[in-house]
PDB file of C-alpha atoms in Angstrom:
ATOM      1  CA  UNK A   5       7.990  18.886 -33.874  1.00  0.00           C
ATOM      2  CA  UNK A   6       5.790  20.405 -34.881  1.00  0.00           C
ATOM      3  CA  UNK A   7       5.609  24.430 -36.612  1.00  0.00           C
ATOM      4  CA  UNK A   8       3.028  26.757 -37.626  1.00  0.00           C
ATOM      5  CA  UNK A   9       3.460  30.239 -38.734  1.00  0.00           C
ATOM      6  CA  UNK A  10       1.181  32.691 -39.209  1.00  0.00           C
ATOM      7  CA  UNK A  11       1.142  36.511 -39.294  1.00  0.00           C
ATOM      8  CA  UNK A  12       1.478  38.301 -36.014  1.00  0.00           C
ATOM      9  CA  UNK A  13      -1.493  41.822 -36.378  1.00  0.00           C
ATOM     10  CA  UNK A  14      -3.105  42.843 -39.916  1.00  0.00           C
ATOM     11  CA  UNK A  15      -5.343  45.558 -40.560  1.00  0.00           C
ATOM     12  CA  UNK A  16      -7.831  45.603 -43.046  1.00  0.00           C
ATOM     13  CA  UNK A  17     -10.856  48.591 -43.758  1.00  0.00           C
ATOM     14  CA  UNK A  18     -14.368  47.725 -43.454  1.00  0.00           C
ATOM     15  CA  UNK A  19     -16.016  46.162 -46.448  1.00  0.00           C
ATOM     16  CA  UNK A  20     -12.514  45.419 -48.192  1.00  0.00           C
ATOM     17  CA  UNK A  21     -11.445  41.944 -48.198  1.00  0.00           C
ATOM     18  CA  UNK A  22      -8.610  40.154 -45.922  1.00  0.00           C
ATOM     19  CA  UNK A  23      -6.373  36.856 -46.532  1.00  0.00           C
ATOM     20  CA  UNK A  24      -4.489  36.159 -43.610  1.00  0.00           C
ATOM     21  CA  UNK A  25      -1.664  32.445 -44.355  1.00  0.00           C
ATOM     22  CA  UNK A  26      -1.002  30.132 -42.489  1.00  0.00           C
ATOM     23  CA  UNK A  27       2.051  27.794 -42.677  1.00  0.00           C
ATOM     24  CA  UNK A  28       3.071  24.200 -41.342  1.00  0.00           C
ATOM     25  CA  UNK A  29       5.976  21.609 -40.714  1.00  0.00           C
ATOM     26  CA  UNK A  30       4.426  18.388 -38.946  1.00  0.00           C
ATOM     27  CA  UNK A  31       4.971  14.629 -38.712  1.00  0.00           C
ATOM     28  CA  UNK A  32       1.244  12.699 -39.783  1.00  0.00           C
ATOM     29  CA  UNK A  33      -1.146  16.061 -41.347  1.00  0.00           C
ATOM     30  CA  UNK A  34      -4.571  15.214 -40.609  1.00  0.00           C
ATOM     31  CA  UNK A  35      -6.790  18.097 -41.187  1.00  0.00           C
ATOM     32  CA  UNK A  36      -5.855  21.963 -40.406  1.00  0.00           C
ATOM     33  CA  UNK A  37      -8.116  23.765 -38.569  1.00  0.00           C
ATOM     34  CA  UNK A  38      -9.245  27.640 -38.435  1.00  0.00           C
ATOM     35  CA  UNK A  39     -10.944  29.134 -35.398  1.00  0.00           C
ATOM     36  CA  UNK A  40     -11.158  32.538 -34.211  1.00  0.00           C
ATOM     37  CA  UNK A  41     -11.382  34.146 -31.378  1.00  0.00           C
ATOM     38  CA  UNK A  42     -12.257  37.512 -29.487  1.00  0.00           C
ATOM     39  CA  UNK A  43      -9.971  39.183 -26.508  1.00  0.00           C
ATOM     40  CA  UNK A  44     -11.023  36.987 -23.143  1.00  0.00           C
ATOM     41  CA  UNK A  45     -13.421  33.951 -24.902  1.00  0.00           C
ATOM     42  CA  UNK A  46     -13.507  30.879 -25.453  1.00  0.00           C
ATOM     43  CA  UNK A  47     -12.505  29.754 -30.031  1.00  0.00           C
ATOM     44  CA  UNK A  48     -15.170  28.965 -32.425  1.00  0.00           C
ATOM     45  CA  UNK A  49     -14.783  27.026 -35.244  1.00  0.00           C
ATOM     46  CA  UNK A  50     -14.386  28.336 -38.682  1.00  0.00           C
ATOM     47  CA  UNK A  51     -13.495  25.839 -41.700  1.00  0.00           C
ATOM     48  CA  UNK A  52     -12.065  22.120 -41.553  1.00  0.00           C
ATOM     49  CA  UNK A  53      -9.658  21.355 -43.696  1.00  0.00           C
ATOM     50  CA  UNK A  54      -8.324  18.056 -44.982  1.00  0.00           C
ATOM     51  CA  UNK A  55      -8.439  17.471 -48.487  1.00  0.00           C
ATOM     52  CA  UNK A  56      -6.338  20.791 -51.192  1.00  0.00           C
ATOM     53  CA  UNK A  57      -8.862  23.521 -52.545  1.00  0.00           C
ATOM     54  CA  UNK A  58     -11.183  26.103 -50.774  1.00  0.00           C
ATOM     55  CA  UNK A  59     -13.580  25.586 -48.629  1.00  0.00           C
ATOM     56  CA  UNK A  60     -16.443  28.028 -48.405  1.00  0.00           C
ATOM     57  CA  UNK A  61     -19.007  29.095 -46.109  1.00  0.00           C
ATOM     58  CA  UNK A  62     -20.549  32.500 -46.667  1.00  0.00           C
ATOM     59  CA  UNK A  63     -17.924  35.315 -45.895  1.00  0.00           C
ATOM     60  CA  UNK A  64     -15.115  32.931 -44.584  1.00  0.00           C
ATOM     61  CA  UNK A  65     -13.152  30.683 -46.987  1.00  0.00           C
ATOM     62  CA  UNK A  66     -10.643  28.646 -46.505  1.00  0.00           C
ATOM     63  CA  UNK A  67      -7.814  26.884 -48.940  1.00  0.00           C
ATOM     64  CA  UNK A  68      -5.731  24.486 -48.432  1.00  0.00           C
ATOM     65  CA  UNK A  69      -2.528  23.402 -49.991  1.00  0.00           C
ATOM     66  CA  UNK A  70      -0.681  20.412 -48.798  1.00  0.00           C
ATOM     67  CA  UNK A  71       1.977  19.943 -50.942  1.00  0.00           C
ATOM     68  CA  UNK A  72       2.734  22.840 -49.863  1.00  0.00           C
ATOM     69  CA  UNK A  73       2.634  22.988 -45.773  1.00  0.00           C
ATOM     70  CA  UNK A  74       0.134  26.370 -47.002  1.00  0.00           C
ATOM     71  CA  UNK A  75      -3.883  27.643 -45.435  1.00  0.00           C
ATOM     72  CA  UNK A  76      -5.018  30.258 -46.151  1.00  0.00           C
ATOM     73  CA  UNK A  77      -8.545  32.286 -44.263  1.00  0.00           C
ATOM     74  CA  UNK A  78      -9.561  34.430 -46.597  1.00  0.00           C
ATOM     75  CA  UNK A  79     -12.628  36.943 -45.253  1.00  0.00           C
ATOM     76  CA  UNK A  80     -14.546  39.399 -47.376  1.00  0.00           C
ATOM     77  CA  UNK A  81     -17.105  42.172 -47.136  1.00  0.00           C
ATOM     78  CA  UNK A  82     -15.120  42.498 -43.081  1.00  0.00           C
ATOM     79  CA  UNK A  83     -16.679  44.048 -40.667  1.00  0.00           C
ATOM     80  CA  UNK A  84     -16.147  46.059 -37.840  1.00  0.00           C
ATOM     81  CA  UNK A  85     -17.243  42.376 -35.208  1.00  0.00           C
ATOM     82  CA  UNK A  86     -14.669  40.727 -37.497  1.00  0.00           C
ATOM     83  CA  UNK A  87     -11.490  42.367 -35.329  1.00  0.00           C
ATOM     84  CA  UNK A  88     -10.182  39.598 -33.222  1.00  0.00           C
ATOM     85  CA  UNK A  89      -7.701  36.359 -33.541  1.00  0.00           C
ATOM     86  CA  UNK A  90      -7.158  34.197 -35.919  1.00  0.00           C
ATOM     87  CA  UNK A  91      -5.993  31.193 -34.836  1.00  0.00           C
ATOM     88  CA  UNK A  92      -4.301  28.189 -37.624  1.00  0.00           C
ATOM     89  CA  UNK A  93      -4.650  24.358 -36.065  1.00  0.00           C
ATOM     90  CA  UNK A  94      -3.905  21.299 -37.575  1.00  0.00           C
ATOM     91  CA  UNK A  95      -4.395  18.418 -37.029  1.00  0.00           C
ATOM     92  CA  UNK A  96      -0.883  15.800 -36.691  1.00  0.00           C
ATOM     93  CA  UNK A  97       0.195  12.301 -35.724  1.00  0.00           C
ATOM     94  CA  UNK A  98      -1.082  11.606 -31.939  1.00  0.00           C
ATOM     95  CA  UNK A  99      -4.809  12.896 -33.117  1.00  0.00           C
ATOM     96  CA  UNK A 100      -2.719  15.462 -31.399  1.00  0.00           C
ATOM     97  CA  UNK A 101      -4.544  19.340 -32.332  1.00  0.00           C
ATOM     98  CA  UNK A 102      -1.273  22.011 -32.835  1.00  0.00           C
ATOM     99  CA  UNK A 103      -2.318  25.813 -32.591  1.00  0.00           C
ATOM    100  CA  UNK A 104      -0.391  28.841 -33.969  1.00  0.00           C
ATOM    101  CA  UNK A 105       0.383  31.988 -32.183  1.00  0.00           C
ATOM    102  CA  UNK A 106      -2.080  33.015 -34.494  1.00  0.00           C
ATOM    103  CA  UNK A 107      -2.904  36.380 -36.530  1.00  0.00           C
ATOM    104  CA  UNK A 108      -4.518  39.614 -34.440  1.00  0.00           C
ATOM    105  CA  UNK A 109      -7.041  41.382 -37.423  1.00  0.00           C
ATOM    106  CA  UNK A 110      -8.556  44.999 -36.910  1.00  0.00           C
ATOM    107  CA  UNK A 111     -10.816  46.247 -39.319  1.00  0.00           C
ATOM    108  CA  UNK A 112     -11.173  50.419 -39.562  1.00  0.00           C
ATOM    109  CA  UNK A 113     -13.773  51.802 -41.040  1.00  0.00           C
TER     110      UNK A 113
ATOM    111  CA  UNK B  16     -22.748  28.062 -26.198  1.00  0.00           C
ATOM    112  CA  UNK B  17     -20.845  25.312 -27.527  1.00  0.00           C
ATOM    113  CA  UNK B  18     -22.679  23.461 -25.018  1.00  0.00           C
ATOM    114  CA  UNK B  19     -19.008  22.552 -23.139  1.00  0.00           C
ATOM    115  CA  UNK B  20     -18.750  23.667 -19.178  1.00  0.00           C
ATOM    116  CA  UNK B  21     -16.765  24.787 -17.483  1.00  0.00           C
ATOM    117  CA  UNK B  22     -15.878  26.344 -13.455  1.00  0.00           C
ATOM    118  CA  UNK B  23     -15.503  28.156 -11.798  1.00  0.00           C
ATOM    119  CA  UNK B  24     -14.401  30.972 -14.423  1.00  0.00           C
ATOM    120  CA  UNK B  25     -12.156  32.750 -12.815  1.00  0.00           C
ATOM    121  CA  UNK B  26     -10.099  31.818 -10.124  1.00  0.00           C
ATOM    122  CA  UNK B  27      -7.707  33.591  -7.627  1.00  0.00           C
ATOM    123  CA  UNK B  28      -5.207  32.613  -5.457  1.00  0.00           C
ATOM    124  CA  UNK B  29      -2.087  32.641  -4.006  1.00  0.00           C
ATOM    125  CA  UNK B  30       1.518  30.763  -4.381  1.00  0.00           C
ATOM    126  CA  UNK B  31       2.172  27.410  -3.783  1.00  0.00           C
ATOM    127  CA  UNK B  32      -1.383  26.944  -3.489  1.00  0.00           C
ATOM    128  CA  UNK B  33      -3.034  23.461  -5.098  1.00  0.00           C
ATOM    129  CA  UNK B  34      -6.508  24.546  -7.788  1.00  0.00           C
ATOM    130  CA  UNK B  35      -8.855  22.016  -9.559  1.00  0.00           C
ATOM    131  CA  UNK B  36      -9.995  23.434 -12.945  1.00  0.00           C
ATOM    132  CA  UNK B  37     -13.874  21.721 -14.108  1.00  0.00           C
ATOM    133  CA  UNK B  38     -14.991  20.866 -17.203  1.00  0.00           C
ATOM    134  CA  UNK B  39     -18.050  18.949 -18.250  1.00  0.00           C
ATOM    135  CA  UNK B  40     -18.581  18.000 -22.326  1.00  0.00           C
ATOM    136  CA  UNK B  41     -20.765  18.477 -24.719  1.00  0.00           C
ATOM    137  CA  UNK B  42     -23.210  15.758 -24.251  1.00  0.00           C
ATOM    138  CA  UNK B  43     -22.046  12.830 -26.680  1.00  0.00           C
ATOM    139  CA  UNK B  44     -18.957  13.551 -27.076  1.00  0.00           C
ATOM    140  CA  UNK B  45     -15.173  11.854 -25.329  1.00  0.00           C
ATOM    141  CA  UNK B  46     -12.743  13.657 -26.100  1.00  0.00           C
ATOM    142  CA  UNK B  47     -11.521  16.246 -24.035  1.00  0.00           C
ATOM    143  CA  UNK B  48      -8.810  18.551 -23.856  1.00  0.00           C
ATOM    144  CA  UNK B  49      -7.227  21.250 -21.829  1.00  0.00           C
ATOM    145  CA  UNK B  50      -5.627  23.792 -23.136  1.00  0.00           C
ATOM    146  CA  UNK B  51      -3.754  26.673 -21.954  1.00  0.00           C
ATOM    147  CA  UNK B  52      -3.146  31.401 -22.632  1.00  0.00           C
ATOM    148  CA  UNK B  53      -0.969  33.217 -21.331  1.00  0.00           C
ATOM    149  CA  UNK B  54      -1.695  37.089 -22.450  1.00  0.00           C
ATOM    150  CA  UNK B  55      -1.098  37.214 -26.241  1.00  0.00           C
ATOM    151  CA  UNK B  56       0.203  34.249 -26.439  1.00  0.00           C
ATOM    152  CA  UNK B  57      -2.083  30.830 -28.226  1.00  0.00           C
ATOM    153  CA  UNK B  58      -3.000  28.444 -26.818  1.00  0.00           C
ATOM    154  CA  UNK B  59      -0.826  25.693 -25.708  1.00  0.00           C
ATOM    155  CA  UNK B  60      -2.104  21.878 -25.002  1.00  0.00           C
ATOM    156  CA  UNK B  61      -1.532  20.374 -22.343  1.00  0.00           C
ATOM    157  CA  UNK B  62      -3.224  16.941 -22.423  1.00  0.00           C
ATOM    158  CA  UNK B  63      -6.079  14.727 -24.213  1.00  0.00           C
ATOM    159  CA  UNK B  64      -8.695  12.691 -22.239  1.00  0.00           C
ATOM    160  CA  UNK B  65     -10.852  10.243 -24.657  1.00  0.00           C
ATOM    161  CA  UNK B  66     -13.076   7.699 -22.847  1.00  0.00           C
ATOM    162  CA  UNK B  67     -10.981   7.759 -19.647  1.00  0.00           C
ATOM    163  CA  UNK B  68      -8.604   7.200 -21.434  1.00  0.00           C
ATOM    164  CA  UNK B  69      -5.087   9.575 -21.127  1.00  0.00           C
ATOM    165  CA  UNK B  70      -4.698  10.503 -25.151  1.00  0.00           C
ATOM    166  CA  UNK B  71      -2.265  12.782 -25.851  1.00  0.00           C
ATOM    167  CA  UNK B  72       0.424  15.622 -23.896  1.00  0.00           C
ATOM    168  CA  UNK B  73       1.527  17.987 -24.884  1.00  0.00           C
ATOM    169  CA  UNK B  74       3.472  20.556 -22.406  1.00  0.00           C
ATOM    170  CA  UNK B  75       1.843  20.050 -18.953  1.00  0.00           C
ATOM    171  CA  UNK B  76       4.266  20.504 -16.620  1.00  0.00           C
ATOM    172  CA  UNK B  77       4.693  18.283 -14.028  1.00  0.00           C
ATOM    173  CA  UNK B  78       2.754  20.108 -11.431  1.00  0.00           C
ATOM    174  CA  UNK B  79       0.295  20.075 -13.510  1.00  0.00           C
ATOM    175  CA  UNK B  80      -1.966  16.147 -13.924  1.00  0.00           C
ATOM    176  CA  UNK B  81      -5.929  15.895 -14.884  1.00  0.00           C
ATOM    177  CA  UNK B  82      -8.260  12.938 -15.015  1.00  0.00           C
ATOM    178  CA  UNK B  83     -11.098  12.204 -16.842  1.00  0.00           C
ATOM    179  CA  UNK B  84     -13.916  10.488 -14.630  1.00  0.00           C
ATOM    180  CA  UNK B  85     -16.820   7.356 -15.880  1.00  0.00           C
ATOM    181  CA  UNK B  86     -19.585  11.054 -15.992  1.00  0.00           C
ATOM    182  CA  UNK B  87     -16.932  11.800 -19.298  1.00  0.00           C
ATOM    183  CA  UNK B  88     -16.774  15.478 -16.903  1.00  0.00           C
ATOM    184  CA  UNK B  89     -13.112  16.353 -16.605  1.00  0.00           C
ATOM    185  CA  UNK B  90     -10.867  17.736 -13.954  1.00  0.00           C
ATOM    186  CA  UNK B  91      -7.132  19.597 -14.363  1.00  0.00           C
ATOM    187  CA  UNK B  92      -4.980  19.651 -11.731  1.00  0.00           C
ATOM    188  CA  UNK B  93      -2.350  22.409 -10.414  1.00  0.00           C
ATOM    189  CA  UNK B  94      -0.514  23.005  -7.968  1.00  0.00           C
ATOM    190  CA  UNK B  95       2.644  24.539  -6.065  1.00  0.00           C
ATOM    191  CA  UNK B  96       1.866  27.791  -8.118  1.00  0.00           C
ATOM    192  CA  UNK B  97       4.173  29.786  -9.886  1.00  0.00           C
ATOM    193  CA  UNK B  98       2.945  33.924 -10.628  1.00  0.00           C
ATOM    194  CA  UNK B  99       3.419  32.618 -14.714  1.00  0.00           C
ATOM    195  CA  UNK B 100       1.296  30.134 -14.444  1.00  0.00           C
ATOM    196  CA  UNK B 101      -1.656  32.420 -14.307  1.00  0.00           C
ATOM    197  CA  UNK B 102      -3.630  32.176 -17.709  1.00  0.00           C
ATOM    198  CA  UNK B 103      -6.546  31.230 -18.980  1.00  0.00           C
ATOM    199  CA  UNK B 104      -7.291  27.905 -18.902  1.00  0.00           C
ATOM    200  CA  UNK B 105      -9.459  26.457 -21.964  1.00  0.00           C
ATOM    201  CA  UNK B 106     -11.587  23.009 -21.263  1.00  0.00           C
ATOM    202  CA  UNK B 107     -12.469  21.307 -25.605  1.00  0.00           C
ATOM    203  CA  UNK B 108     -14.569  18.770 -26.138  1.00  0.00           C
ATOM    204  CA  UNK B 109     -14.915  17.250 -29.801  1.00  0.00           C
ATOM    205  CA  UNK B 110     -17.392  14.030 -30.849  1.00  0.00           C
ATOM    206  CA  UNK B 111     -16.777  11.621 -33.955  1.00  0.00           C
ATOM    207  CA  UNK B 112     -16.282  14.181 -36.338  1.00  0.00           C
ATOM    208  CA  UNK B 113     -13.375  15.312 -34.230  1.00  0.00           C
ATOM    209  CA  UNK B 114     -14.266  19.713 -34.788  1.00  0.00           C
ATOM    210  CA  UNK B 115     -13.113  21.138 -30.855  1.00  0.00           C
ATOM    211  CA  UNK B 116     -15.623  23.084 -29.209  1.00  0.00           C
ATOM    212  CA  UNK B 117     -14.026  25.103 -26.935  1.00  0.00           C
ATOM    213  CA  UNK B 118     -14.924  26.490 -22.903  1.00  0.00           C
ATOM    214  CA  UNK B 119     -15.963  29.536 -21.702  1.00  0.00           C
ATOM    215  CA  UNK B 120     -12.572  29.043 -19.972  1.00  0.00           C
ATOM    216  CA  UNK B 121     -11.203  29.678 -16.446  1.00  0.00           C
ATOM    217  CA  UNK B 122      -8.843  32.535 -15.400  1.00  0.00           C
ATOM    218  CA  UNK B 123      -6.627  32.116 -12.771  1.00  0.00           C
ATOM    219  CA  UNK B 124      -5.121  34.491 -11.091  1.00  0.00           C
ATOM    220  CA  UNK B 125      -1.566  33.548  -9.195  1.00  0.00           C
ATOM    221  CA  UNK B 126      -0.634  37.108  -6.793  1.00  0.00           C
TER     222      UNK B 126
END
């Protein structure tokens, strides 16, 4: 089966940097996605990694190590609007996309 | 706006009833996915269709069924509803780059 683990909750301060980790065990790995979801709203795409390394996109960066089954999402210069859930999702055998439980990030002034 | 349209936005019904949720994918996307999200839970994959054919199945109950029509819109049918079926149901679509775009969801309340 598929297993995706990420912390349930994190708290950080406005202007700071936060790293949200995701570990996974899956068969037929075919890419890892990060999505942002505000309460009651649809998830929105943040990043996609299929090769090892760091992908940077503005204040957000995502890292992947396939050999370690590990990814992280790095958020810089945190803003209050970054308070949301961050979902790690793995595409695996059968073209399925399985989501982790999400990490609820609270940004405090 | 993701380009994925879901209707209705809210649905309130009683136990034992049957409902149909509708999804129109982004223009040009052939794949449609259905996910269920219960309160404080992650997104649970239900089923995926590609160009009218079922491609992948997750933890979808036998009381639930879905289909994708020739115009690529999809419907998720939920029958013999139970209180525990109350959740936010998301539809998503994807094209060749496989990035999923989500609709705004249907909030189902079973009373």
